[in-house]
Coordinates of C-alpha atoms and ligand atoms in Angstrom, one line a residue:
M1 CA 5.6 -30.3 23.6
S2 CA 5.7 -28.3 26.8
I3 CA 5.8 -24.6 26.8
N4 CA 7.4 -22.6 29.6
L5 CA 6.3 -19.0 29.5
R6 CA 9.2 -18.1 31.7
T7 CA 11.3 -18.4 28.5
V8 CA 9.4 -15.6 27.0
Y9 CA 10.2 -13.4 30.0
A10 CA 13.8 -14.5 30.1
F11 CA 14.4 -13.7 26.4
A12 CA 12.7 -10.4 26.9
R13 CA 14.8 -9.4 29.9
E14 CA 18.1 -10.6 28.5
M15 CA 17.9 -9.7 24.9
Y16 CA 14.9 -7.6 24.1
P17 CA 14.1 -5.3 27.1
K18 CA 11.5 -2.7 26.5
N19 CA 13.4 0.6 26.2
S20 CA 10.5 3.0 25.5
K21 CA 7.8 4.2 27.8
E22 CA 5.7 5.6 25.0
T23 CA 2.5 3.8 24.2
I24 CA 2.4 2.6 20.7
Q25 CA -0.6 1.5 18.6
Y26 CA -1.1 -1.2 16.0
G27 CA -2.3 1.2 13.3
T28 CA -3.3 0.9 9.6
A29 CA 0.3 -0.1 8.8
G30 CA 1.1 -2.2 11.9
F31 CA 3.7 -0.8 14.3
R32 CA 6.0 1.9 13.0
G33 CA 8.7 4.1 14.6
K34 CA 12.4 4.7 15.1
A35 CA 14.2 1.4 14.6
E36 CA 16.2 1.7 17.9
F37 CA 13.0 1.3 19.9
L38 CA 11.5 -1.6 18.0
D39 CA 13.5 -4.6 19.2
S40 CA 11.1 -5.5 22.0
V41 CA 8.1 -4.8 19.7
M42 CA 9.5 -7.3 17.2
F43 CA 10.2 -10.0 19.7
R44 CA 6.7 -9.7 21.0
M45 CA 5.2 -9.8 17.5
G46 CA 7.1 -13.0 17.0
V47 CA 5.4 -14.3 20.1
L48 CA 2.0 -13.0 18.9
A49 CA 2.3 -14.5 15.4
T50 CA 3.0 -17.9 16.9
L51 CA -0.1 -17.6 19.1
R52 CA -2.1 -16.5 16.1
S53 CA -0.9 -19.4 14.1
R54 CA -2.0 -21.8 16.8
Y55 CA -5.3 -20.0 17.2
R56 CA -5.8 -20.5 13.4
E57 CA -5.1 -24.2 13.7
G58 CA -1.5 -24.1 12.5
A59 CA -2.1 -21.9 9.4
V60 CA 0.9 -19.9 8.3
I61 CA 1.0 -16.4 9.6
G62 CA 3.3 -13.8 8.0
V63 CA 5.4 -11.1 9.6
M64 CA 6.8 -8.3 7.4
I65 CA 9.4 -6.0 8.7
T66 CA 9.3 -2.6 6.9
A67 CA 8.5 1.0 7.3
S68 CA 7.3 1.2 3.7
H69 CA 7.7 4.8 2.4
N70 CA 9.1 6.2 5.7
P71 CA 12.6 7.5 6.0
E72 CA 15.6 5.3 6.6
P73 CA 15.9 5.5 10.4
D74 CA 12.3 4.2 10.8
N75 CA 11.2 0.6 10.7
G76 CA 7.9 -1.3 11.4
V77 CA 6.1 -4.6 11.5
K78 CA 2.9 -5.9 10.1
L79 CA 1.2 -9.3 10.6
I80 CA -0.4 -11.1 7.7
D81 CA -3.4 -13.4 8.3
P82 CA -3.7 -16.9 6.6
K83 CA -5.6 -15.7 3.5
G84 CA -3.1 -12.9 2.9
E85 CA -5.3 -10.3 4.5
M86 CA -4.3 -7.8 7.1
L87 CA -4.4 -8.9 10.7
E88 CA -8.0 -9.2 12.0
S89 CA -8.9 -6.0 13.9
S90 CA -9.8 -7.7 17.3
W91 CA -6.2 -9.0 17.3
E92 CA -4.9 -5.5 16.5
K93 CA -6.0 -4.7 20.1
I94 CA -4.3 -7.8 21.5
A95 CA -1.1 -6.7 19.6
T96 CA -1.3 -3.2 21.0
D97 CA -1.7 -4.4 24.6
L98 CA 1.0 -7.0 24.2
V99 CA 3.7 -4.5 23.1
N100 CA 2.8 -2.0 25.8
V101 CA 3.1 -4.1 28.9
S102 CA 6.3 -4.0 30.9
D103 CA 8.8 -6.8 30.8
Q104 CA 7.8 -7.9 34.3
E105 CA 4.1 -8.3 33.2
L106 CA 4.9 -10.1 30.0
E107 CA 4.8 -13.7 31.2
Q108 CA 1.5 -13.3 32.9
H109 CA 0.1 -11.2 30.0
V110 CA 1.0 -13.9 27.4
G111 CA -0.7 -16.5 29.7
Q112 CA -3.8 -14.4 29.7
I113 CA -3.9 -14.1 25.9
I114 CA -3.6 -17.9 25.7
K115 CA -6.4 -18.4 28.2
D116 CA -8.8 -15.7 26.7
N117 CA -8.5 -17.2 23.3
N118 CA -8.4 -20.8 24.2
I119 CA -5.2 -21.5 22.5
D120 CA -3.7 -24.9 22.6
V121 CA 0.0 -24.1 23.2
T122 CA 1.1 -27.6 22.4
S123 CA -0.2 -27.5 18.8
S124 CA 2.1 -26.7 15.9
S125 CA 2.5 -23.2 14.5
Y126 CA 4.2 -21.7 11.5
V127 CA 5.5 -18.2 11.0
Y128 CA 7.0 -16.7 7.9
V129 CA 9.2 -13.6 8.3
G130 CA 10.5 -11.2 5.6
M131 CA 12.1 -7.8 5.7
D132 CA 13.0 -4.8 3.6
N133 CA 16.6 -3.7 2.9
R134 CA 17.0 -1.2 5.8
Y135 CA 20.3 -1.8 7.6
H136 CA 18.5 -2.5 10.9
S137 CA 16.0 -5.0 9.4
P138 CA 18.2 -8.1 9.9
R139 CA 18.6 -7.3 13.6
L140 CA 14.8 -6.9 14.0
L141 CA 14.1 -10.0 12.0
K142 CA 16.2 -12.0 14.5
A143 CA 14.1 -10.5 17.3
V144 CA 10.9 -11.8 15.6
A145 CA 12.4 -15.2 15.0
D146 CA 13.4 -15.4 18.7
G147 CA 9.9 -14.6 19.7
V148 CA 8.7 -17.6 17.7
I149 CA 11.4 -19.8 19.1
A150 CA 10.6 -18.7 22.7
L151 CA 7.2 -20.4 22.2
K152 CA 8.7 -23.4 20.3
G153 CA 7.0 -22.4 17.0
N154 CA 8.4 -23.0 13.5
V155 CA 9.8 -20.0 11.8
R156 CA 10.9 -19.7 8.2
E157 CA 13.0 -16.7 7.1
F158 CA 12.6 -15.3 3.6
G159 CA 15.3 -12.6 3.9
I160 CA 14.8 -9.4 1.8
V161 CA 11.5 -9.5 0.0
T162 CA 8.7 -7.0 -0.9
T163 CA 5.6 -6.7 1.3
P164 CA 3.4 -8.2 -1.5
M165 CA 5.8 -11.1 -1.9
M166 CA 5.3 -12.0 1.8
H167 CA 1.5 -11.9 1.2
F168 CA 2.0 -14.2 -1.8
F169 CA 4.1 -16.7 0.3
V170 CA 1.5 -16.8 3.1
V171 CA -1.4 -17.5 0.7
A172 CA 0.6 -20.0 -1.3
A173 CA 1.5 -21.9 1.9
N174 CA -2.1 -21.9 3.1
T175 CA -4.0 -22.7 -0.1
K176 CA -4.1 -26.2 -1.5
E177 CA -5.1 -25.0 -5.0
A178 CA -2.6 -24.2 -7.7
Y179 CA -1.9 -20.7 -6.4
G180 CA 1.9 -21.2 -6.5
K181 CA 4.6 -22.4 -4.1
P182 CA 5.8 -20.2 -1.3
T183 CA 9.1 -19.4 -3.0
E184 CA 10.5 -16.4 -4.7
E185 CA 11.0 -18.3 -7.9
S186 CA 7.3 -19.3 -7.9
Y187 CA 6.3 -15.7 -7.5
Y188 CA 8.4 -14.5 -10.5
E189 CA 7.3 -17.4 -12.6
K190 CA 3.6 -16.8 -12.0
L191 CA 3.8 -13.0 -12.8
I192 CA 6.2 -13.3 -15.7
S193 CA 4.5 -16.2 -17.4
S194 CA 1.0 -14.6 -17.3
F195 CA 2.5 -11.2 -18.4
E196 CA 4.3 -12.7 -21.3
K197 CA 1.3 -14.8 -22.4
L198 CA -0.8 -11.6 -22.4
R199 CA 1.8 -9.9 -24.6
N200 CA 1.7 -12.9 -26.9
G201 CA 4.9 -11.7 -28.6
R202 CA 3.6 -8.3 -29.4
V203 CA 5.9 -6.0 -27.5
E204 CA 5.0 -2.8 -29.2
N205 CA 1.6 -1.7 -30.5
G206 CA 0.4 1.7 -31.9
N207 CA 1.9 4.5 -29.7
Y208 CA 3.0 2.0 -27.1
R209 CA 6.7 1.5 -26.7
N210 CA 8.0 -1.3 -24.4
S211 CA 10.7 0.7 -22.6
L212 CA 10.3 2.6 -19.3
I213 CA 12.3 4.1 -16.4
Y214 CA 11.7 2.4 -13.0
D215 CA 12.5 4.3 -9.8
G216 CA 13.1 1.6 -7.2
A217 CA 13.2 4.1 -4.2
N218 CA 16.5 2.5 -3.1
G219 CA 14.3 -0.2 -1.6
V220 CA 13.5 -3.8 -2.1
G221 CA 11.5 -3.0 -5.2
A222 CA 14.7 -2.1 -7.0
R223 CA 16.4 -5.4 -6.3
K224 CA 13.4 -7.5 -7.2
M225 CA 12.9 -5.6 -10.4
L226 CA 16.5 -6.5 -11.4
Q227 CA 15.5 -10.2 -10.7
F228 CA 12.4 -9.7 -13.0
I229 CA 14.5 -8.3 -15.7
K230 CA 16.9 -11.3 -15.6
R231 CA 14.0 -13.6 -16.1
M232 CA 11.9 -11.7 -18.7
N233 CA 12.5 -12.5 -22.3
N234 CA 13.0 -8.8 -23.3
S235 CA 9.2 -8.4 -23.2
L236 CA 9.8 -5.2 -21.4
A237 CA 12.9 -3.0 -21.4
V238 CA 13.2 -1.6 -17.9
T239 CA 15.9 0.9 -16.8
V240 CA 16.2 0.8 -13.0
I241 CA 17.2 3.9 -11.1
N242 CA 17.7 4.4 -7.4
Q243 CA 18.7 0.8 -7.0
G244 CA 19.8 1.1 -3.4
I245 CA 23.5 0.6 -4.1
G246 CA 26.0 3.1 -2.8
T247 CA 24.9 6.2 -0.9
G248 CA 21.3 6.4 -1.9
K249 CA 18.9 6.1 1.1
I250 CA 15.6 4.4 1.0
N251 CA 12.8 6.8 -0.1
E252 CA 15.1 9.8 0.1
D253 CA 14.1 12.2 -2.7
C254 CA 12.7 9.2 -4.6
G255 CA 10.0 6.6 -4.6
A256 CA 6.2 6.7 -5.1
D257 CA 5.5 8.8 -2.0
H258 CA 8.0 11.5 -2.9
V259 CA 6.8 11.7 -6.5
K260 CA 3.2 11.8 -5.5
V261 CA 3.4 14.2 -2.6
K262 CA 6.1 16.5 -4.0
Q263 CA 4.7 16.2 -7.5
R264 CA 8.2 16.1 -9.0
V265 CA 10.6 13.6 -10.5
P266 CA 12.9 11.5 -8.3
V267 CA 16.6 12.1 -8.0
N268 CA 18.9 10.5 -10.5
M269 CA 16.5 10.8 -13.4
P270 CA 18.4 10.2 -16.6
D271 CA 18.1 12.6 -19.5
V272 CA 15.1 11.1 -21.4
E273 CA 12.9 12.1 -24.3
P274 CA 9.8 14.1 -23.3
F275 CA 6.8 11.8 -22.7
T276 CA 9.0 8.8 -21.6
R277 CA 7.0 6.5 -19.4
C278 CA 8.4 6.5 -15.9
V279 CA 7.3 4.6 -12.8
S280 CA 8.0 4.9 -9.1
V281 CA 7.4 2.3 -6.4
D282 CA 7.8 2.8 -2.6
G283 CA 10.4 1.3 -0.2
D284 CA 8.6 -2.0 0.2
A285 CA 7.0 -2.1 -3.3
D286 CA 3.3 -2.1 -2.5
R287 CA 2.6 1.2 -4.1
V288 CA 3.1 2.4 -7.7
V289 CA 2.6 5.7 -9.6
Y290 CA 3.5 6.7 -13.1
F291 CA 4.9 10.0 -14.3
Y292 CA 6.4 11.8 -17.2
T293 CA 7.7 15.2 -18.3
D294 CA 6.3 16.9 -21.4
D295 CA 8.1 18.8 -24.1
E296 CA 8.0 22.0 -22.0
G297 CA 9.6 20.2 -19.1
Q298 CA 6.3 20.2 -17.1
F299 CA 5.9 17.2 -14.7
H300 CA 2.8 15.0 -15.0
L301 CA 1.6 12.5 -12.5
L302 CA -0.4 9.4 -13.3
D303 CA -1.4 8.2 -9.8
G304 CA -3.5 5.5 -8.2
D305 CA -6.8 7.1 -9.5
R306 CA -5.4 7.1 -13.0
I307 CA -4.4 3.4 -12.7
A308 CA -7.9 2.6 -11.3
T309 CA -9.7 4.2 -14.1
L310 CA -7.5 2.6 -16.7
V311 CA -8.0 -0.8 -15.1
A312 CA -11.7 -0.5 -14.7
D313 CA -12.2 0.7 -18.3
Y314 CA -10.2 -2.3 -19.6
L315 CA -12.0 -4.8 -17.4
M316 CA -15.4 -3.5 -18.4
E317 CA -14.5 -3.8 -22.1
Q318 CA -13.2 -7.4 -21.7
I319 CA -16.2 -8.5 -19.6
K320 CA -18.5 -7.0 -22.2
R321 CA -16.7 -8.8 -25.0
C322 CA -17.0 -12.1 -23.2
D323 CA -20.7 -11.4 -22.7
L324 CA -20.3 -12.2 -19.0
N325 CA -22.8 -10.9 -16.5
L326 CA -20.4 -9.6 -13.8
R327 CA -20.9 -6.6 -11.5
I328 CA -17.8 -4.4 -11.5
G329 CA -17.2 -1.7 -8.9
L330 CA -14.5 0.8 -8.0
V331 CA -13.5 1.8 -4.5
Q332 CA -11.7 5.0 -3.7
T333 CA -10.9 7.2 -0.6
A334 CA -11.4 10.9 0.0
Y335 CA -8.0 11.5 -1.5
A336 CA -9.2 10.5 -4.9
N337 CA -9.0 13.4 -7.3
G338 CA -12.5 14.9 -7.9
A339 CA -11.9 14.8 -11.7
S340 CA -11.3 11.0 -11.5
T341 CA -14.5 10.4 -9.6
D342 CA -16.4 12.5 -12.2
Y343 CA -14.9 10.5 -15.0
I344 CA -15.8 7.2 -13.4
V345 CA -19.4 8.3 -12.7
N346 CA -20.1 10.2 -16.0
E347 CA -17.9 8.4 -18.6
L348 CA -17.2 4.9 -17.3
K349 CA -20.5 4.7 -15.6
V350 CA -19.1 2.2 -13.0
P351 CA -20.4 2.2 -9.5
V352 CA -17.9 3.9 -7.2
S353 CA -17.8 4.1 -3.4
C354 CA -15.6 6.0 -1.0
V355 CA -14.2 4.4 2.2
P356 CA -11.8 5.6 4.9
T357 CA -8.0 5.5 4.2
G358 CA -6.2 2.2 4.7
V359 CA -6.1 -0.8 2.6
K360 CA -8.3 -3.0 4.7
H361 CA -11.3 -0.7 4.2
L362 CA -10.8 -0.6 0.5
H363 CA -10.2 -4.3 0.2
H364 CA -13.3 -5.1 2.3
K365 CA -15.6 -2.9 0.2
A366 CA -14.2 -4.3 -3.1
L367 CA -15.2 -7.8 -2.0
E368 CA -18.8 -6.7 -2.4
Y369 CA -18.5 -6.8 -6.2
D370 CA -17.9 -9.7 -8.6
V371 CA -14.9 -7.7 -9.8
G372 CA -13.8 -5.0 -7.4
V373 CA -11.1 -2.6 -8.4
Y374 CA -9.6 -0.5 -5.5
F375 CA -6.8 2.0 -5.5
E376 CA -5.7 4.7 -3.2
A377 CA -4.5 7.9 -4.9
N378 CA -1.1 7.2 -3.5
G379 CA -0.8 4.1 -5.7
H380 CA -1.8 1.2 -3.4
G381 CA -4.4 -1.0 -5.0
T382 CA -5.4 -4.2 -6.8
I383 CA -8.4 -6.1 -8.2
V384 CA -10.4 -8.7 -6.4
F385 CA -12.5 -11.3 -8.2
S386 CA -15.2 -13.2 -6.4
D387 CA -15.1 -17.0 -6.5
S388 CA -18.2 -17.1 -8.8
A389 CA -16.6 -14.5 -11.1
K390 CA -13.5 -16.7 -11.3
S391 CA -15.4 -19.8 -12.2
L392 CA -17.6 -18.0 -14.8
I393 CA -14.4 -16.6 -16.4
A394 CA -12.7 -20.0 -16.3
E395 CA -15.7 -21.6 -18.0
A396 CA -15.9 -18.9 -20.7
A397 CA -12.1 -19.2 -21.3
K398 CA -12.6 -22.7 -22.7
T399 CA -14.0 -21.1 -25.9
N400 CA -13.4 -17.4 -25.7
E401 CA -10.0 -15.6 -26.2
D402 CA -11.0 -12.5 -24.3
A403 CA -12.0 -14.6 -21.3
K404 CA -8.6 -16.4 -21.6
S405 CA -7.0 -12.9 -21.2
L406 CA -9.1 -12.3 -18.2
L407 CA -8.0 -15.5 -16.7
L408 CA -4.4 -14.5 -17.2
I409 CA -5.1 -11.1 -15.6
I410 CA -6.3 -13.0 -12.5
D411 CA -2.9 -14.7 -12.4
L412 CA -1.0 -11.5 -13.0
I413 CA -2.6 -9.6 -10.2
N414 CA -1.7 -10.1 -6.6
E415 CA -5.3 -10.2 -5.2
T416 CA -4.3 -10.2 -1.5
V417 CA -2.7 -6.8 -1.5
G418 CA -1.5 -3.9 -3.8
D419 CA 1.7 -5.1 -5.4
A420 CA 3.7 -2.4 -7.2
I421 CA 5.4 -4.7 -9.7
S422 CA 2.3 -6.8 -10.5
D423 CA 0.2 -3.6 -10.9
M424 CA 2.9 -2.1 -13.2
L425 CA 2.9 -5.2 -15.3
L426 CA -0.9 -4.9 -15.5
V427 CA -0.7 -1.3 -16.6
E428 CA 1.9 -2.2 -19.2
T429 CA -0.4 -4.9 -20.5
I430 CA -3.4 -2.6 -20.8
L431 CA -1.4 0.2 -22.5
N432 CA 0.1 -2.3 -24.9
H433 CA -3.4 -3.7 -25.6
K434 CA -4.8 -0.2 -26.3
G435 CA -1.7 1.0 -28.2
W436 CA -1.4 4.0 -25.8
D437 CA 1.5 6.2 -24.7
V438 CA 1.3 8.4 -21.7
K439 CA -0.4 11.2 -23.6
D440 CA -3.2 8.9 -24.7
W441 CA -3.6 7.7 -21.1
S442 CA -3.6 11.2 -19.7
A443 CA -6.2 12.4 -22.1
A444 CA -9.1 10.7 -20.3
Y445 CA -9.4 13.6 -17.8
N446 CA -7.4 16.5 -16.3
D447 CA -6.6 16.2 -12.6
L448 CA -7.7 19.1 -10.4
P449 CA -4.7 20.8 -8.8
N450 CA -4.4 19.4 -5.3
L451 CA -2.2 19.8 -2.3
Q452 CA -1.5 18.1 1.1
L453 CA -0.3 19.7 4.3
K454 CA 0.9 18.2 7.6
I455 CA -0.1 20.1 10.7
S456 CA 1.4 19.4 14.1
V457 CA -1.0 19.6 16.9
Q458 CA -0.9 18.7 20.6
D459 CA -3.0 15.6 20.2
R460 CA -4.0 14.5 16.7
N461 CA -6.9 12.4 18.1
V462 CA -8.9 15.5 18.9
I463 CA -9.9 15.4 15.2
K464 CA -12.7 12.9 14.6
T465 CA -14.2 12.3 11.2
T466 CA -17.2 10.6 9.6
D467 CA -18.5 9.9 6.1
A468 CA -15.3 8.2 4.9
E469 CA -13.2 11.0 6.5
R470 CA -14.9 13.6 4.4
V471 CA -16.6 15.3 7.3
C472 CA -14.9 16.4 10.5
V473 CA -17.2 16.1 13.6
E474 CA -14.7 17.2 16.3
P475 CA -13.5 19.7 17.4
Q476 CA -17.0 21.2 17.1
G477 CA -17.3 24.0 14.6
L478 CA -14.2 23.1 12.5
Q479 CA -16.2 21.6 9.7
E480 CA -18.5 24.6 9.5
E481 CA -15.5 26.9 9.2
I482 CA -14.0 24.6 6.5
N483 CA -17.3 24.7 4.6
K484 CA -17.2 28.5 4.6
V485 CA -13.7 28.6 3.3
V486 CA -14.3 25.9 0.6
A487 CA -17.3 27.8 -0.7
N488 CA -15.1 30.6 -1.9
Y489 CA -13.2 28.4 -4.4
K490 CA -14.3 27.1 -7.7
R491 CA -14.3 23.3 -7.6
G492 CA -13.0 23.6 -4.1
R493 CA -12.9 20.5 -1.8
S494 CA -11.0 20.0 1.4
F495 CA -10.9 17.6 4.3
V496 CA -8.8 17.0 7.4
R497 CA -8.0 13.8 9.2
P498 CA -5.5 12.5 11.8
S499 CA -2.7 10.5 10.2
G500 CA -2.6 6.8 11.1
T501 CA 1.1 6.6 10.6
E502 CA 2.6 9.9 11.8
D503 CA 1.9 12.3 14.7
V504 CA 0.2 14.9 12.5
V505 CA -3.1 16.1 11.1
R506 CA -3.3 15.9 7.3
V507 CA -5.0 18.5 5.2
Y508 CA -6.1 17.7 1.7
A509 CA -7.3 20.4 -0.7
E510 CA -8.2 20.6 -4.4
A511 CA -9.4 23.5 -6.5
A512 CA -9.6 24.7 -10.1
T513 CA -6.2 26.4 -10.1
K514 CA -2.8 26.0 -8.5
E515 CA -3.0 29.4 -6.8
D516 CA -6.4 28.6 -5.5
V517 CA -5.4 25.2 -4.1
Q518 CA -2.4 26.7 -2.3
Q519 CA -4.6 29.4 -0.7
L520 CA -7.3 26.9 0.2
A521 CA -4.9 24.5 1.8
Y522 CA -3.4 27.3 3.8
E523 CA -6.7 28.6 5.0
V524 CA -7.9 25.1 6.1
G525 CA -4.4 24.5 7.7
R526 CA -4.8 27.7 9.7
L527 CA -8.2 26.6 10.9
V528 CA -6.7 23.3 12.2
Q529 CA -3.9 25.2 13.9
R530 CA -6.4 27.5 15.6
L531 CA -9.2 25.1 16.5
A532 CA -7.4 21.8 17.1
G533 CA -4.4 22.9 19.3
G534 CA -1.7 23.6 16.7
V535 CA 1.9 23.5 17.8
G536 CA 4.9 24.9 16.0
P537 CA 5.2 27.9 13.6
E538 CA 2.1 29.4 12.0
L539 CA 1.6 28.6 8.4
V540 CA 2.7 31.2 5.9
N541 CA 0.0 32.8 3.8
P542 CA 1.0 32.0 0.2
S543 CA -0.5 35.2 -1.1
N544 CA 1.8 37.2 1.3
A545 CA 4.8 35.1 0.4
H546 CA 5.2 37.0 -2.9
L547 CA 5.1 40.4 -1.3
Ligands
16G1 C1 -0.7 3.1 5.5 C2 -1.8 2.4 4.7 C3 -2.1 3.1 3.5 C4 -2.6 4.5 3.8 C5 -1.5 5.2 4.6 C6 -2.1 6.5 5.1 C7 -2.0 -0.1 4.7 C8 -1.3 -1.3 4.4 N1 -1.3 1.0 4.4 O1 0.5 3.2 4.8 O2 -3.2 2.4 2.8 O3 -2.8 5.2 2.6 O4 -1.2 4.4 5.7 O5 -1.2 7.1 6.0 O6 -3.2 0.0 5.1 P1 -1.7 8.2 6.9 O7 -2.8 7.7 7.8 O8 -0.4 8.6 7.6 O9 -2.2 9.3 6.0
ZN2 ZN1 4.6 0.5 1.2

């Protein structure tokens, strides 16, 4: 096979010319931005995925087109490495450089990547592509596919799928073991059969009822849940709202991010009994949070921290029952509610560590344990089992029923990445096992009131942090000022960090009361505006707002 790099240039010039001069960066979530500027990015990512596949000796590389929880006009692209993990960081830099060169430089630049990485361009390559259900996704998918074709690679299109499904397909294609086949049916089969075996016909137990409301964020998670429902034997009665049919826009007033950040129910909530279990996923179904309203109409959130503690508690219990000597650990970020961390340390007595925001940091840390549970407060997370833990559990499962359940949990969980649907089925399994309703689940600890603000500044990168983003080292003096403010609040905690996905600085605050947390967030937000080059209107002091 001979490759003519001219083709790459010709395609780019004719069909995917670069129409934006702004430099963009491969961040925590790949490339993201307004869809109309992404055609050339997508084409080039098709090219890069093909090169990456050849570099990895023909292993399948995944490309997912989605802007996750962002609004409808946005889109984005993420590459998935052969074992289902995020793209290796040295290649993030290659990706960034590749999308930012001009069309004229493209041919030569691609030649350089091939040379620098010693890539055999005549070898075979396989790229899997999937997308969310935004109206511009099919157009962008075609651009990725053309990028692969320009280098004579093999491309397989999966159409509309969730992000975790893409990870599943990539792993299934690259592993020889009985992980599953790289097909939608195989994915459903694996999750549903382990879920139903874990239920063992017992659909209700104690306070646990098997019905729930599912907010699909008008995204792919809604469609796929409808597919799950079709295939489940009534083991779970799910009512899907925000299905993405009609006028509803993806993530608009609904979905996991809306529910978590706004701390309120999504649109189109049916009239349900107080304490009904409800769940929200985000636009590409890799995040999940639970919520309910009590008998006074008060909203309650059960977020990623809450899921992490439930899961860790359950796993500890099962591991103890099987008498297995496995080290379990929990990984959080600075966003984890202080009350959850206290509960983990003082009640669960599980080792807990804090890492910077972004799945790859959590995932990486979780791999240090035999059984690593990681969750971001925003609902993204999973469990990873080491190979030795898996074989110990498999051995024990020959004689022990609890170990058999653990083995089924390994099948139920999508280890490569947080998977909203798989995580939800896991939570349902644990609640059923314990005979718990949402009240029982909430009783473990009370979240400290918390709040997030977005602050616009001239250049968000003037903010530099350390200690898993809990301490700000630049601009100088900002952290000292934050410390002084925080000291005035009971149980006060606050940190600032530049967002990896939006052009803003994020402020997180928590404190003993709702009033305090509003005031604390305001004061820290003002510090950022003053000391880090704030642009836009000054924040309004909440204590003056009532005057
Ligand atoms: C991305 C990350 C997510 C993180 C979020 C933070 C991945 C796959 N996703 O969505 O883990 O919580 O960014 O966004 O790593 P921020 O930097 O804008 O606060
Ligand atoms: Zn997402």
